[in-house]
Coordinates of C-alpha atoms in Angstrom, one line a residue:
M1 CA -5.6 50.3 22.2
G2 CA -4.8 47.0 20.6
K3 CA -5.9 43.4 20.4
Y4 CA -4.0 40.4 21.2
R5 CA -5.1 36.9 20.0
C6 CA -4.3 33.6 21.8
S7 CA -2.6 31.5 19.1
V8 CA -3.8 28.4 20.8
C9 CA -7.6 28.9 20.9
N10 CA -8.0 32.3 19.2
W11 CA -9.7 34.1 22.0
V12 CA -8.9 37.8 21.7
Y13 CA -7.7 40.1 24.5
D14 CA -9.2 43.5 23.6
E15 CA -7.3 46.3 25.5
E16 CA -10.2 48.7 25.2
A17 CA -12.7 46.3 26.5
E18 CA -10.5 45.0 29.3
G19 CA -9.3 48.4 30.4
Q20 CA -5.6 47.4 30.5
N21 CA -2.8 47.3 28.2
F22 CA -1.6 43.8 27.4
D23 CA 2.0 44.5 28.1
S24 CA 1.2 45.5 31.6
L25 CA -0.3 42.1 32.6
P26 CA 1.7 39.9 34.9
D27 CA 4.0 37.4 33.3
D28 CA 2.0 34.7 34.8
F29 CA -1.1 35.7 32.9
T30 CA -2.8 32.9 31.2
C31 CA -5.6 32.7 28.5
P32 CA -8.9 32.5 30.4
V33 CA -10.3 29.9 27.8
C34 CA -7.5 27.4 27.3
G35 CA -4.9 28.4 29.9
A36 CA -2.1 29.2 27.3
P37 CA 0.7 31.4 28.7
K38 CA 1.0 35.1 28.0
S39 CA 3.8 34.3 25.3
A40 CA 1.1 32.5 23.3
F41 CA -0.5 35.8 22.4
V42 CA 0.2 37.7 19.2
A43 CA -0.8 41.3 18.4
E44 CA -3.3 41.4 15.8
A45 CA -1.5 44.4 14.4
R46 CA 1.5 42.2 13.4
G47 CA -0.5 40.6 10.6
K48 CA -1.4 43.8 8.7
G49 CA -4.9 43.4 7.2
K50 CA -5.3 40.0 9.0
E51 CA -8.7 41.0 10.2
D52 CA -9.8 41.0 6.5
I53 CA -8.4 37.5 5.6
K54 CA -11.1 34.8 5.6
T55 CA -9.1 31.7 5.0
T56 CA -7.0 29.8 7.5
V57 CA -3.7 27.9 7.0
A58 CA -5.7 24.6 7.3
E59 CA -8.1 25.7 4.7
K60 CA -5.3 26.7 2.2
I61 CA -3.7 23.2 2.8
I62 CA -6.9 21.5 1.9
E63 CA -7.2 23.9 -1.2
Q64 CA -3.6 23.0 -2.3
L65 CA -4.4 19.2 -2.0
E66 CA -7.6 19.7 -4.1
V67 CA -5.3 21.1 -6.8
F68 CA -3.0 18.2 -6.4
G69 CA -5.9 16.0 -7.2
V70 CA -6.5 14.4 -3.7
K71 CA -10.1 13.0 -3.3
Y72 CA -9.8 11.3 0.1
V73 CA -8.1 11.9 3.5
Y74 CA -8.2 8.9 5.8
G75 CA -7.8 9.3 9.6
I76 CA -9.2 10.1 13.0
P77 CA -10.0 13.6 14.2
G78 CA -8.9 15.2 17.5
D79 CA -7.9 18.4 19.2
S80 CA -4.6 18.7 17.4
N81 CA -6.0 18.4 13.9
L82 CA -9.5 19.9 14.2
P83 CA -8.7 22.9 11.8
L84 CA -7.9 20.5 9.1
I85 CA -11.0 18.5 9.8
E86 CA -13.0 21.7 9.6
A87 CA -11.3 22.6 6.3
I88 CA -12.1 19.2 4.8
R89 CA -15.8 19.5 5.9
K90 CA -16.0 22.7 3.8
S91 CA -14.3 21.2 0.7
E92 CA -16.4 20.1 -2.2
K93 CA -13.7 17.9 -3.7
I94 CA -12.1 16.2 -0.8
R95 CA -13.9 13.6 1.4
F96 CA -12.9 12.6 4.9
I97 CA -12.8 8.9 5.6
L98 CA -13.1 8.1 9.4
T99 CA -11.4 4.9 10.4
R100 CA -11.4 3.1 13.7
H101 CA -7.7 3.0 14.0
E102 CA -4.9 5.1 12.5
E103 CA -3.1 2.0 11.2
T104 CA -6.1 1.5 8.9
A105 CA -5.8 5.1 7.7
A106 CA -2.2 4.8 6.9
F107 CA -2.6 1.4 5.1
M108 CA -5.6 2.8 3.1
A109 CA -3.3 5.8 2.0
S110 CA -0.5 3.3 1.0
A111 CA -3.0 1.0 -0.8
H112 CA -4.4 4.0 -2.7
G113 CA -1.0 4.9 -3.8
K114 CA -0.2 1.3 -4.9
M115 CA -3.4 0.9 -6.9
T116 CA -3.7 4.3 -8.6
G117 CA -0.2 5.9 -8.5
E118 CA -1.7 8.9 -6.9
L119 CA -1.0 10.6 -3.7
G120 CA -2.5 8.8 -0.7
V121 CA -3.2 11.1 2.3
C122 CA -3.8 10.3 5.9
M123 CA -3.9 12.2 9.2
S124 CA -3.7 11.6 12.9
I125 CA -3.6 13.5 16.1
A126 CA -0.6 14.2 18.2
G127 CA 1.0 11.6 20.4
P128 CA -0.6 8.0 20.1
G129 CA -2.3 9.0 16.8
C130 CA 1.2 9.6 15.3
T131 CA 2.7 6.3 16.7
N132 CA -0.4 4.4 15.4
L133 CA 0.4 5.5 11.8
I134 CA 3.9 4.0 11.7
T135 CA 3.2 0.4 10.4
G136 CA 1.0 1.6 7.6
L137 CA 3.6 4.3 6.7
M138 CA 6.3 1.7 6.7
D139 CA 4.3 -0.3 4.4
A140 CA 4.2 2.6 2.0
A141 CA 7.9 3.4 2.4
T142 CA 9.1 -0.1 1.7
D143 CA 6.6 -0.8 -1.1
R144 CA 7.3 2.6 -2.6
S145 CA 3.8 4.0 -2.5
P146 CA 3.4 7.9 -2.6
V147 CA 1.8 8.9 0.7
L148 CA 1.6 12.2 2.6
A149 CA 0.7 12.0 6.3
F150 CA -0.4 15.0 8.4
A151 CA 0.6 14.5 12.0
G152 CA -1.4 16.6 14.2
Q153 CA 0.8 18.4 16.8
I154 CA 0.2 20.3 20.0
P155 CA 0.5 24.1 19.7
E156 CA 3.8 25.3 18.8
V157 CA 4.1 27.4 21.9
Y158 CA 4.1 24.3 24.0
L159 CA 6.7 22.3 22.0
G160 CA 9.6 21.3 24.1
S161 CA 7.9 21.7 27.5
E162 CA 6.9 18.0 28.0
A163 CA 3.3 18.9 27.2
F164 CA 0.4 16.5 27.1
Q165 CA 0.7 14.1 24.1
E166 CA 4.0 15.8 22.9
I167 CA 6.4 13.6 21.1
D168 CA 9.3 14.5 18.7
Q169 CA 7.5 13.7 15.6
I170 CA 10.2 14.5 13.1
E171 CA 12.7 12.3 15.0
L172 CA 10.1 9.7 15.0
F173 CA 9.4 9.6 11.2
K174 CA 12.6 10.8 9.9
P175 CA 14.4 7.4 9.6
F176 CA 12.0 6.0 7.0
T177 CA 10.4 9.0 5.2
E178 CA 11.6 10.9 2.2
F179 CA 10.6 14.3 3.7
A180 CA 9.5 15.2 7.3
E181 CA 9.2 18.8 8.4
T182 CA 7.1 21.0 10.7
I183 CA 4.8 23.8 9.4
A184 CA 6.1 26.4 12.1
R185 CA 4.9 29.5 10.3
E186 CA 1.8 30.2 8.3
N187 CA 3.8 31.4 5.2
Q188 CA 5.6 28.0 5.1
A189 CA 2.3 25.9 4.6
L190 CA 1.9 25.9 0.8
K191 CA 5.6 25.5 0.2
L192 CA 6.0 22.6 2.5
V193 CA 2.8 20.8 1.2
T194 CA 4.3 21.2 -2.3
M195 CA 7.7 19.9 -1.3
A196 CA 6.2 17.1 0.6
T197 CA 4.2 16.0 -2.4
K198 CA 7.2 16.2 -4.6
Y199 CA 9.2 14.0 -2.3
A200 CA 6.4 11.5 -2.0
F201 CA 6.4 11.1 -5.7
K202 CA 10.2 11.1 -6.0
K203 CA 11.1 7.5 -5.0
P204 CA 8.0 7.2 -4.4
G205 CA 7.8 7.1 -0.6
V206 CA 6.4 8.8 2.4
S207 CA 6.3 12.5 3.5
V208 CA 5.2 13.6 6.8
L209 CA 4.2 17.1 7.9
S210 CA 3.9 17.9 11.5
T211 CA 1.1 20.5 11.9
P212 CA 0.8 22.4 15.2
T213 CA -2.7 23.2 15.8
D214 CA -2.2 26.9 16.4
I215 CA -0.3 27.3 13.0
L216 CA -3.3 25.6 11.3
A217 CA -5.6 28.3 12.8
E218 CA -3.6 31.2 11.6
K219 CA -4.9 33.3 8.8
L220 CA -3.4 32.8 5.2
D221 CA -4.4 34.3 1.9
E222 CA -1.6 33.0 -0.3
K223 CA -2.4 31.7 -3.8
V224 CA -2.1 28.0 -4.1
Y225 CA 0.4 26.4 -6.6
S226 CA -0.5 25.0 -10.0
I227 CA 0.1 21.2 -10.3
E228 CA 1.1 21.7 -13.9
K229 CA 3.9 24.1 -12.9
R230 CA 5.0 22.3 -9.7
I231 CA 4.6 18.5 -9.9
F232 CA 6.3 16.7 -12.8
S233 CA 6.6 13.0 -13.8
N234 CA 9.7 11.2 -12.7
K235 CA 9.8 8.6 -15.6
T236 CA 13.4 8.1 -16.8
A237 CA 14.3 7.3 -20.4
P238 CA 17.3 4.7 -20.9
R239 CA 20.5 5.4 -22.6
D240 CA 20.6 4.0 -26.1
E241 CA 23.9 2.4 -25.6
D242 CA 22.8 0.5 -22.4
V243 CA 19.8 -0.8 -24.4
Q244 CA 22.0 -2.0 -27.3
K245 CA 24.4 -3.8 -24.9
A246 CA 21.4 -5.6 -23.4
A247 CA 19.9 -6.5 -26.8
D248 CA 23.4 -7.9 -28.1
L249 CA 23.6 -10.1 -24.9
I250 CA 20.0 -11.3 -25.3
N251 CA 20.5 -12.1 -29.0
G252 CA 23.5 -14.2 -28.1
C253 CA 21.6 -16.6 -25.6
Q254 CA 19.2 -19.4 -26.4
K255 CA 17.3 -20.1 -23.2
V256 CA 15.9 -16.8 -21.8
T257 CA 13.5 -16.4 -18.9
L258 CA 11.7 -13.1 -18.1
F259 CA 11.2 -11.9 -14.6
A260 CA 8.7 -9.1 -14.1
G261 CA 8.6 -7.1 -10.8
W262 CA 6.3 -4.4 -9.5
G263 CA 8.2 -1.6 -11.6
S264 CA 6.9 -3.4 -14.7
R265 CA 3.3 -3.7 -13.6
H266 CA 2.0 -1.5 -16.4
S267 CA 4.1 -3.2 -19.1
G268 CA 2.1 -6.5 -19.5
K269 CA 1.5 -6.0 -23.2
L270 CA 5.2 -5.3 -24.0
I271 CA 6.3 -8.1 -21.7
K272 CA 4.1 -10.5 -23.6
E273 CA 5.4 -9.2 -27.0
L274 CA 9.0 -9.8 -25.7
S275 CA 8.1 -13.3 -24.5
A276 CA 6.6 -14.3 -27.7
K277 CA 9.6 -13.0 -29.7
L278 CA 12.0 -14.9 -27.6
N279 CA 9.8 -17.9 -26.9
A280 CA 10.7 -17.2 -23.3
P281 CA 8.7 -18.1 -20.2
V282 CA 7.6 -15.2 -17.7
A283 CA 8.0 -15.5 -14.0
T284 CA 6.8 -12.5 -11.7
T285 CA 7.3 -11.2 -8.1
S286 CA 4.2 -11.6 -5.9
R287 CA 3.4 -7.8 -6.3
A288 CA 3.4 -8.2 -10.2
K289 CA 1.3 -11.4 -10.1
G290 CA -1.0 -11.4 -13.2
V291 CA 1.0 -8.8 -15.1
V292 CA 0.8 -11.7 -17.8
H293 CA -2.3 -13.7 -17.6
E294 CA -1.3 -16.9 -15.7
N295 CA -3.1 -19.2 -18.0
D296 CA -0.9 -17.9 -20.8
R297 CA 1.5 -20.6 -22.4
F298 CA 4.6 -18.7 -21.3
S299 CA 3.4 -17.7 -17.9
L300 CA 5.2 -19.3 -14.8
G301 CA 3.4 -17.5 -12.1
V302 CA 5.1 -16.3 -9.0
L303 CA 8.9 -16.9 -8.2
G304 CA 9.9 -17.3 -4.6
S305 CA 8.9 -19.0 -1.4
I306 CA 5.2 -18.3 -2.1
G307 CA 5.6 -19.1 -5.7
S308 CA 5.5 -22.1 -8.1
K309 CA 8.0 -25.0 -8.6
H310 CA 8.0 -24.5 -12.4
A311 CA 9.0 -20.8 -11.9
A312 CA 12.0 -21.9 -9.9
K313 CA 12.8 -24.5 -12.4
A314 CA 12.8 -22.2 -15.3
I315 CA 15.2 -19.8 -13.6
K316 CA 17.6 -22.7 -12.8
N317 CA 17.6 -24.0 -16.4
C318 CA 17.9 -20.9 -18.4
D319 CA 21.1 -19.2 -19.6
L320 CA 19.9 -15.6 -19.4
I321 CA 17.4 -13.8 -17.1
I322 CA 15.9 -10.5 -18.0
I323 CA 14.8 -8.7 -14.8
M324 CA 12.3 -6.0 -15.2
G325 CA 11.4 -3.5 -12.3
S326 CA 12.6 -5.8 -9.3
G327 CA 15.6 -5.8 -6.9
F328 CA 15.3 -9.5 -7.3
R329 CA 15.7 -10.8 -3.8
Q330 CA 15.3 -14.4 -5.3
A331 CA 18.9 -14.4 -6.3
N332 CA 19.6 -17.5 -4.1
L333 CA 17.5 -19.5 -6.6
V334 CA 19.9 -18.7 -9.5
P335 CA 22.9 -21.0 -10.0
S336 CA 26.2 -19.3 -10.9
G337 CA 27.0 -18.8 -14.6
I338 CA 23.6 -17.5 -15.7
K339 CA 23.7 -14.1 -17.3
I340 CA 21.6 -11.2 -16.1
V341 CA 20.1 -8.2 -17.8
Q342 CA 18.4 -5.9 -15.1
I343 CA 16.2 -3.0 -15.9
D344 CA 15.2 -0.6 -13.0
I345 CA 14.2 3.1 -12.5
D346 CA 16.4 3.0 -9.5
P347 CA 20.2 2.6 -10.2
T348 CA 20.8 1.4 -6.6
K349 CA 18.8 -1.7 -7.4
L350 CA 21.0 -2.8 -10.3
G351 CA 23.5 -5.3 -9.1
K352 CA 22.4 -4.8 -5.6
T353 CA 22.9 -8.5 -4.5
F354 CA 24.5 -10.2 -7.6
D355 CA 26.6 -9.4 -10.6
V356 CA 24.7 -7.9 -13.6
D357 CA 26.0 -8.4 -17.2
A358 CA 23.9 -5.5 -18.7
G359 CA 22.1 -3.0 -16.5
I360 CA 19.6 -0.4 -17.9
V361 CA 18.5 2.5 -15.7
G362 CA 14.9 3.6 -16.9
D363 CA 11.2 3.1 -16.6
A364 CA 10.4 -0.5 -17.7
D365 CA 7.8 0.8 -20.2
L366 CA 10.2 3.1 -21.9
V367 CA 13.1 0.6 -21.9
L368 CA 10.9 -2.3 -23.5
Q369 CA 9.8 0.1 -26.2
K370 CA 13.3 0.7 -27.2
L371 CA 14.5 -2.9 -26.5
L372 CA 11.9 -4.7 -28.6
P373 CA 12.9 -3.7 -32.0
L374 CA 16.5 -4.7 -31.4
I375 CA 15.6 -8.2 -30.3
E376 CA 16.1 -11.1 -32.8
R377 CA 13.3 -13.6 -33.0
K378 CA 14.3 -17.0 -31.5
E379 CA 13.2 -20.5 -32.3
E380 CA 11.3 -22.3 -29.6
N381 CA 13.8 -24.4 -27.4
T382 CA 11.6 -27.5 -27.3
E383 CA 13.4 -29.4 -24.6
F384 CA 13.6 -26.3 -22.3
L385 CA 9.9 -25.5 -22.6
E386 CA 8.5 -29.0 -22.6
Y387 CA 9.9 -29.9 -19.2
I388 CA 8.3 -26.7 -18.0
D389 CA 5.0 -27.5 -19.6
K390 CA 5.0 -30.8 -17.9
M391 CA 5.4 -29.2 -14.5
K392 CA 2.7 -26.7 -15.2
Q393 CA 0.4 -29.6 -16.3
D394 CA 1.1 -31.4 -13.0
H395 CA 0.4 -28.0 -11.1
H396 CA -3.1 -27.7 -13.0
E397 CA -4.0 -31.2 -12.1
E398 CA -3.3 -30.4 -8.5
L399 CA -5.6 -27.4 -8.7
E400 CA -8.2 -29.5 -10.3
A401 CA -8.0 -32.0 -7.5
E402 CA -8.2 -29.3 -4.8
S403 CA -11.2 -27.8 -6.4
N404 CA -13.0 -31.1 -6.1
D405 CA -11.8 -31.8 -2.4
L406 CA -14.8 -31.9 -0.2
S407 CA -13.1 -33.0 3.0
I408 CA -13.8 -31.6 6.4
P409 CA -12.2 -29.6 7.9
I410 CA -12.1 -27.7 4.7
N411 CA -8.9 -27.6 2.6
S412 CA -7.5 -24.1 2.0
G413 CA -6.8 -25.0 -1.4
Y414 CA -10.5 -25.7 -2.0
V415 CA -11.3 -22.2 -0.8
I416 CA -8.9 -20.6 -3.2
Q417 CA -10.4 -22.4 -6.3
A418 CA -13.9 -21.5 -5.0
I419 CA -12.9 -17.9 -4.8
K420 CA -11.5 -18.2 -8.4
R421 CA -14.9 -19.6 -9.8
H422 CA -16.6 -16.5 -8.5
A423 CA -14.1 -13.8 -9.0
D424 CA -14.6 -11.4 -11.8
K425 CA -11.8 -11.1 -14.4
D426 CA -11.1 -7.5 -13.5
A427 CA -11.6 -8.0 -9.7
I428 CA -9.3 -6.4 -7.3
I429 CA -8.0 -8.8 -4.7
C430 CA -6.3 -7.6 -1.5
V431 CA -4.3 -10.3 0.3
D432 CA -3.2 -10.3 3.9
V433 CA -0.1 -12.0 5.4
G434 CA -0.3 -15.6 6.7
D435 CA -0.6 -19.2 5.5
H436 CA -3.4 -18.3 3.3
T437 CA -1.0 -15.9 1.3
Y438 CA 0.9 -19.1 0.3
W439 CA -2.2 -20.9 -0.8
F440 CA -3.4 -17.8 -2.7
Y441 CA -0.2 -17.0 -4.6
K442 CA 0.5 -20.6 -5.5
K443 CA -3.0 -21.7 -6.3
F444 CA -5.0 -18.7 -7.7
M445 CA -4.4 -18.3 -11.5
C446 CA -4.9 -14.6 -12.4
E447 CA -6.6 -13.9 -15.6
G448 CA -6.9 -10.1 -15.5
Q449 CA -7.4 -9.7 -11.7
R450 CA -5.1 -7.3 -9.9
T451 CA -3.7 -8.3 -6.6
F452 CA -2.2 -6.3 -3.8
M453 CA -0.3 -7.1 -0.5
S454 CA 2.1 -5.8 2.1
A455 CA 5.1 -7.1 0.3
N456 CA 8.3 -5.9 1.9
I457 CA 7.4 -5.2 5.3
A458 CA 4.8 -8.1 5.1
S459 CA 2.5 -6.6 7.8
M460 CA -0.6 -8.6 8.9
G461 CA -3.7 -6.4 8.9
F462 CA -3.1 -4.9 5.4
A463 CA -5.8 -6.5 3.4
L464 CA -9.0 -5.1 5.0
P465 CA -7.9 -1.4 4.8
A466 CA -6.7 -2.1 1.3
A467 CA -10.0 -3.4 0.3
L468 CA -11.7 -0.2 1.7
S469 CA -9.4 1.9 -0.3
A470 CA -9.9 -0.2 -3.5
K471 CA -13.7 0.1 -3.2
L472 CA -13.6 3.9 -2.8
D473 CA -11.3 4.2 -5.7
Y474 CA -13.1 1.5 -8.1
P475 CA -16.7 1.5 -6.9
D476 CA -17.8 -0.4 -9.9
K477 CA -15.3 -3.3 -9.6
Q478 CA -15.5 -6.5 -7.4
V479 CA -13.3 -6.1 -4.5
I480 CA -12.2 -9.2 -2.5
C481 CA -10.2 -9.2 0.8
V482 CA -8.4 -12.6 1.4
T483 CA -7.3 -12.7 5.0
G484 CA -6.6 -15.1 8.0
D485 CA -8.2 -14.9 11.4
G486 CA -4.9 -13.5 12.8
G487 CA -4.5 -10.5 10.4
F488 CA -8.3 -9.8 10.2
A489 CA -8.7 -9.7 14.0
M490 CA -6.1 -6.9 14.2
L491 CA -8.3 -4.3 12.4
M492 CA -11.6 -5.9 12.2
G493 CA -13.2 -2.9 13.8
D494 CA -12.9 -1.2 10.4
F495 CA -15.4 -3.6 8.8
T496 CA -17.9 -1.2 10.3
T497 CA -16.1 1.6 8.1
A498 CA -17.2 -0.5 5.1
V499 CA -20.8 -0.7 6.3
R500 CA -20.9 3.1 7.3
E501 CA -19.5 4.2 3.9
G502 CA -21.6 1.7 1.9
L503 CA -18.5 -0.2 0.5
G504 CA -19.7 -3.6 -0.9
I505 CA -16.4 -5.4 -0.2
N506 CA -16.1 -9.1 0.1
V507 CA -14.1 -10.4 2.9
I508 CA -13.0 -14.1 3.0
V509 CA -11.5 -15.1 6.5
F510 CA -9.5 -18.2 6.8
N511 CA -10.5 -19.4 10.4
D512 CA -7.9 -22.1 11.6
G513 CA -7.7 -20.8 15.2
K514 CA -4.0 -20.2 15.0
L515 CA -1.1 -18.3 13.5
K516 CA -0.5 -21.3 11.1
N517 CA 2.4 -19.6 9.3
I518 CA 4.3 -19.1 12.6
K519 CA 3.6 -22.7 13.5
K520 CA 5.1 -23.8 10.1
E521 CA 8.3 -21.7 11.0
Q522 CA 8.5 -23.4 14.5
L523 CA 8.3 -26.8 13.0
R524 CA 10.9 -25.8 10.3
D525 CA 13.2 -24.7 13.0
N526 CA 12.6 -27.8 15.2
Y527 CA 10.7 -26.0 17.8
P528 CA 7.4 -27.4 19.3
E529 CA 4.2 -25.6 18.4
Y530 CA 3.7 -22.9 21.1
G531 CA 2.0 -19.7 21.6
V532 CA 0.2 -19.6 18.3
S533 CA -3.4 -20.8 19.0
F534 CA -6.2 -18.7 20.1
P535 CA -10.1 -18.8 20.4
N536 CA -12.0 -16.8 17.8
P537 CA -15.2 -14.9 18.0
D538 CA -17.9 -15.8 15.4
F539 CA -16.7 -13.5 12.6
A540 CA -19.9 -14.0 10.6
Q541 CA -22.0 -12.9 13.5
F542 CA -19.7 -9.9 14.1
A543 CA -20.2 -8.9 10.4
S544 CA -24.1 -9.2 10.7
S545 CA -24.1 -7.2 14.0
A546 CA -22.0 -4.5 12.3
G547 CA -24.7 -4.1 9.5
G548 CA -23.0 -6.2 6.9
E549 CA -23.8 -9.9 5.7
G550 CA -22.0 -12.7 7.4
Y551 CA -21.7 -16.4 6.4
R552 CA -20.0 -19.1 8.5
I553 CA -18.9 -22.2 6.3
E554 CA -17.8 -25.5 7.9
D555 CA -18.9 -27.8 5.0
P556 CA -17.2 -27.1 1.6
K557 CA -20.5 -28.0 -0.1
D558 CA -21.9 -24.7 1.3
L559 CA -19.1 -22.5 0.1
D560 CA -20.1 -21.7 -3.5
A561 CA -23.7 -20.7 -2.6
A562 CA -22.4 -18.3 0.1
L563 CA -19.8 -16.7 -2.3
K564 CA -22.3 -16.3 -4.9
K565 CA -24.7 -14.6 -2.5
A566 CA -22.2 -12.5 -1.0
F567 CA -20.4 -11.4 -4.3
S568 CA -23.9 -10.4 -5.7
S569 CA -24.7 -8.3 -2.7
E570 CA -24.2 -4.6 -2.5
K571 CA -23.5 -4.7 1.2
A572 CA -20.2 -5.4 2.9
S573 CA -20.0 -9.2 3.3
L574 CA -17.8 -11.6 5.3
I575 CA -17.5 -15.3 4.5
E576 CA -15.9 -17.1 7.6
V577 CA -14.4 -20.4 6.4
V578 CA -13.3 -23.0 9.0
V579 CA -10.2 -24.5 7.4
D580 CA -8.0 -27.4 8.4
P581 CA -5.5 -26.1 11.0
D582 CA -3.0 -28.9 10.3
K583 CA -2.8 -28.6 6.4
M584 CA -0.2 -25.9 5.6
A585 CA 1.0 -24.5 2.3
A586 CA 4.5 -25.5 1.5
S587 CA 7.2 -23.0 0.8
T588 CA 9.1 -23.1 -2.6
K589 CA 12.8 -23.3 -2.1
R590 CA 15.7 -24.1 -4.5
V591 CA 14.5 -26.7 -7.1
D592 CA 17.1 -29.2 -8.2

């Protein structure tokens, strides 16, 4: 007499106890517990010795993630991922962070990858849980953040039968992921988790594992893989001849401008050395903002529509640009005839939208280490730099005027300067998408602060989840979330996550009662303002009702005191600032 286990709910049909052979049961027999069909039952004898195995597939997956250094898994539990949730509960190294929306979980995983370079992990249930992950995972995919998502799936026995919450998850995620597979058998689990992790780090990008709940509940006693023997760095060293060609080109030009992108975010010291040797100004992408302190003599700030006029002017007037770690979408700002040296770890980025005179495939740090000794020191080009200095001085005077502007409704520029007065030098600042983004990237001068945003997909709602992730990863640092009323309202429920987890983040909400950036675009395209205004709740009262601290500011004279109190609190705080709905930040286009 044998035993047959339901692979859906693990109920066991014992032939001896039931008094009937399992094979003699009618074909329409169903599990008395969960209703699974007869085909969902497996003979216990098939897994020789399985009755002695104590660990499940889910527990082994979590053990493998522990070995890979994962500390947090963000998500929402449900029927199709409960074995994983239980395995995390038992783990002493991984903590489950419950979010109020799966989009928050995916954004948190993406932000974790951006901030630490480590694997961000999120999870969802089947069906709607999976679809809710997409925007956050797209952010990770387009901003190249290493993320692994576990998509809970209905039991494998039901796949293809139009079952409740069934969707084709691989078809859904495949177009934008580096790796998307289903764990269809228990002996696939550790191999696929390892492969998914490898692919997440490769580009980096997103990996998705679809996890049928019956497979997660299967027994597995395989040994997990060693990180030292399975996961390796993808840093690429440049070819010496490519570095020499670039050096020769640079040494032959007199007016050089440096442009630093996300790929050079860890190379600030080397970039500053190169800038000093060449007497060359440095512009950055929005994502690399602050890689060189923006009060430095040669710093130009951000280049692009949310950047500075002097950055655009320096690009226009140089005779060579050195692009480091960027695909350089700002090529429309560059007149013809300017020579270009481009450094990127991804060869497809080199010359993607413009001709490159010297291209170097390699990690920015490794390239700069080889390039610096080959560069000849240049004399200062007084005419080139003095004009830029004058534009920078005008910009600083503009910031000074805004810092003293006490007009009502409040000037968004005043809010940015108030944040600057209270921000620590090593603060982490997470910025949402909207009109306030322009104000921040144009007006906030970074002096050691690290900034993060949803850059390429430019999704509203990113900043709050990113701030949650930042405070978990860096509990001793000041974490500031700069957001608008539109973006904050999308995922504001997860302010309660900050309260529950004891995360003392500081959220500044620009309340103008409208999607002001869309209004700006309507005016630009000669459309009337339409469909962009909305009534807002009292965000400050919401924060207080959620268990945090809330402050509503309508007079600029009250802002500094509120920021000082909020930034010194250990509780999650929200400062709602009612700003001028008609004063909009200007876009930086081509500078003549």
